[in-house]
Amino acid sequence: MNTIGRTTANWIILGLTLTFLIGPFLIIILAGASDTEFLAFPPQGLTLRWYAKVFTVESFRASFMLSMGLAIFGTLLALVLGVPAAYALNRYDLPGAETVRTIVAAPIIVPGIIVGLALLRYVVVPLDVTVTMALFMAHTALVLPYAVRVVSSSMHNLRGDMEEAAVLLGCSRFQAFTKVVLPNIRGGVLAAFILGFVTSFNQVPVSLFLSGPGVRTLPIDMLAYMEITFDPSVAALSALLAFMSLAIVFVAERLLGFSRYV
Amino acid sequence: MSDTYVQLTDLTLTYGQSVAVPELNLGIREGELIALLGPSGCGKTTTMRAIAGLLAPASGRITIDGRDVTRVPANKRGIGLVFQSYALFPHLNAFENVAFGLRLQKLSANEITERTLQGLATVGLTGYDKRKPAEMSGGQQQRLALARSLVMQPKVLLLDEPLSNLDARLRLEMRTELQRVQKETGVTMVFVTHDQAEALALADRIVLMKEGRIEQLGTPADLYARPETAFAAEFMGFENIFRVEGGKVVSDKGTLPLGFATTSPLLAWRPDGVTVGSGPHEGRVVATSFAGAHREYVLESALGPIKADADIALPRVEIGETLTFDLPEATARPLAA
């Protein structure tokens, strides 16, 4: 193929890829603005009333708060567990470290439906935990692999002799960790938090199993809403959530070069 | 030994099941610059880590200034260590790197600033206090690491391969710098190196180590002129080492008659101790190179290859030609078996 042909082919592939990635996003933005009582694309007339309605639906507000809470505190707990785990896996030549790495990654590899069912059958029911607690545990477990992975990669270049140097200057092992290790993996920890937050917030299959009466995460609530009401407000809400995720990733990229860690 | 400052007594150091250093005994004097010299795996770094408290000995004792510190943790031992990689804190600037240890001591802000700036000045880094380590050259980073240890006024300063990461010109500069700092502060310095030239140039005394044991201990002049074993001789540049059997010099390749009587089982000659251009023996030139003040030859003789330095005034002999040489008594170093 000549150069022009190859360039054209590249542009076509790039165009298709972008269409595929951005197309659905444009569709929901427009569908949410359709001046109809039902979900329609292409939109028939344009209005912002569905975008406004989103904020008036009581269950959306409750489930949004729940999803926010799960995403923030579940990810924080995953980091509290994951940062020391990543540190131990990197720093010490532990027997079976490879196995631990594989197990930690399991929730990424195993389909969410299976994780949800397993948690329901073997944790939630036997232990009789509340729905909120069950969701909290599940979201923490789902985010943990990302926390360990992302923090691990930022710890990889951190040499052990820096901590030894800190100890010889008078630090305890713990001080060496807080004064030398943590400041140098700050970017990785923030990246892990954002990735975990977005993962948790958008999580569907596991939450589907664990949600209970009156306690639903936002994505599950949207599914339930759509089963009864088919107006464009769900599309409007989806568009708003997509903008939120986009804004978070954009700010993160600007502040700390997020893409270096993921 | 009344002036011993650091004393290692029957110190045994292990990694898991393998013994790296068995029952080491060594006395280090106050204010001296001592080198632990040896090839990799000889236990020199292990010994240094044990003195620092980063490695707990399996048995034995370490005393510093008369006090048993064997069980004192590294952060309470008051010992400085300049790492081979420098181990600077990348998130802190030069000032904060040096101030790091002082801040932990909860000193007054004035004293911290004063001592930190003084420390930076000692190593010639005045004005660099705002720089991050990544914005400094290798030589500057090393001096920063040195300052960071020195401001703590350590009882002993340990240096791990202090010159190995520097280029030739900086090496010379740093060597002078270390000697000057040592003279100014009077701190006892122990440095680890595999480079005999570095040890000879810097140290007051050299501890030559092999397989976890002290092979020989002495001043640079001592070790250079009077190595006692084949290992020490080889390390000090005696490149021609042969057995003596029945008045003959013997190698695995063959024998040559020896021109004098000796009772030593081994004899060694430096390349510049071999007479070239005259003598009873002959060798074929297999390699030659110009080295400024002299010309280096490798001669294939009845003993196998002989390394010999010839005066530059002698005419150059090409590869494949034959040269006469001698292994004279005057430059022969007798060694223990």
JSON list of C-alpha atoms in Angstrom, two decimals, chain A residues 158-159 161-162 164-173 175 179-180 183-184, chain B residues 49 52 54 74-75 79 81 83 85 87-91 100-101 104 148 152:
[
{"chain": "A", "resi": 158, "resn": "LEU", "atom": "CA", "xyz": [11.26, 3.08, 45.43]},
{"chain": "A", "resi": 159, "resn": "ARG", "atom": "CA", "xyz": [14.49, 1.60, 46.68]},
{"chain": "A", "resi": 161, "resn": "ASP", "atom": "CA", "xyz": [17.89, 1.80, 51.01]},
{"chain": "A", "resi": 162, "resn": "MET", "atom": "CA", "xyz": [15.98, 5.09, 51.26]},
{"chain": "A", "resi": 164, "resn": "GLU", "atom": "CA", "xyz": [17.38, 2.35, 55.72]},
{"chain": "A", "resi": 165, "resn": "ALA", "atom": "CA", "xyz": [18.89, 5.82, 55.31]},
{"chain": "A", "resi": 166, "resn": "ALA", "atom": "CA", "xyz": [15.90, 7.28, 57.17]},
{"chain": "A", "resi": 167, "resn": "VAL", "atom": "CA", "xyz": [16.31, 4.73, 59.97]},
{"chain": "A", "resi": 168, "resn": "LEU", "atom": "CA", "xyz": [20.00, 5.56, 60.34]},
{"chain": "A", "resi": 169, "resn": "LEU", "atom": "CA", "xyz": [19.02, 9.23, 60.63]},
{"chain": "A", "resi": 170, "resn": "GLY", "atom": "CA", "xyz": [16.87, 8.34, 63.62]},
{"chain": "A", "resi": 171, "resn": "CYS", "atom": "CA", "xyz": [13.48, 7.22, 62.22]},
{"chain": "A", "resi": 172, "resn": "SER", "atom": "CA", "xyz": [11.58, 4.23, 63.51]},
{"chain": "A", "resi": 173, "resn": "ARG", "atom": "CA", "xyz": [10.46, 1.81, 60.78]},
{"chain": "A", "resi": 175, "resn": "GLN", "atom": "CA", "xyz": [8.33, 6.90, 60.69]},
{"chain": "A", "resi": 179, "resn": "LYS", "atom": "CA", "xyz": [8.10, 10.29, 56.13]},
{"chain": "A", "resi": 180, "resn": "VAL", "atom": "CA", "xyz": [9.81, 8.67, 53.17]},
{"chain": "A", "resi": 183, "resn": "PRO", "atom": "CA", "xyz": [5.31, 11.07, 50.24]},
{"chain": "A", "resi": 184, "resn": "ASN", "atom": "CA", "xyz": [6.92, 9.28, 47.32]},
{"chain": "B", "resi": 49, "resn": "ARG", "atom": "CA", "xyz": [25.68, -3.32, 57.61]},
{"chain": "B", "resi": 52, "resn": "ALA", "atom": "CA", "xyz": [25.33, 0.17, 61.20]},
{"chain": "B", "resi": 54, "resn": "LEU", "atom": "CA", "xyz": [20.93, -2.93, 59.72]},
{"chain": "B", "resi": 74, "resn": "ALA", "atom": "CA", "xyz": [20.03, 1.18, 64.00]},
{"chain": "B", "resi": 75, "resn": "ASN", "atom": "CA", "xyz": [18.08, 4.37, 64.68]},
{"chain": "B", "resi": 79, "resn": "ILE", "atom": "CA", "xyz": [26.16, 5.83, 63.03]},
{"chain": "B", "resi": 81, "resn": "LEU", "atom": "CA", "xyz": [26.02, 5.60, 56.34]},
{"chain": "B", "resi": 83, "resn": "PHE", "atom": "CA", "xyz": [24.88, 4.52, 50.55]},
{"chain": "B", "resi": 85, "resn": "SER", "atom": "CA", "xyz": [23.11, 4.70, 45.59]},
{"chain": "B", "resi": 87, "resn": "ALA", "atom": "CA", "xyz": [19.54, 6.96, 48.94]},
{"chain": "B", "resi": 88, "resn": "LEU", "atom": "CA", "xyz": [18.57, 10.62, 48.96]},
{"chain": "B", "resi": 89, "resn": "PHE", "atom": "CA", "xyz": [14.92, 11.49, 49.57]},
{"chain": "B", "resi": 90, "resn": "PRO", "atom": "CA", "xyz": [13.62, 12.51, 46.13]},
{"chain": "B", "resi": 91, "resn": "HIS", "atom": "CA", "xyz": [10.62, 14.45, 47.47]},
{"chain": "B", "resi": 100, "resn": "PHE", "atom": "CA", "xyz": [15.89, 15.39, 57.97]},
{"chain": "B", "resi": 101, "resn": "GLY", "atom": "CA", "xyz": [17.73, 13.80, 60.87]},
{"chain": "B", "resi": 104, "resn": "LEU", "atom": "CA", "xyz": [13.74, 14.19, 64.22]},
{"chain": "B", "resi": 148, "resn": "ARG", "atom": "CA", "xyz": [23.18, 14.46, 55.45]},
{"chain": "B", "resi": 152, "resn": "MET", "atom": "CA", "xyz": [24.23, 14.13, 62.66]}
]
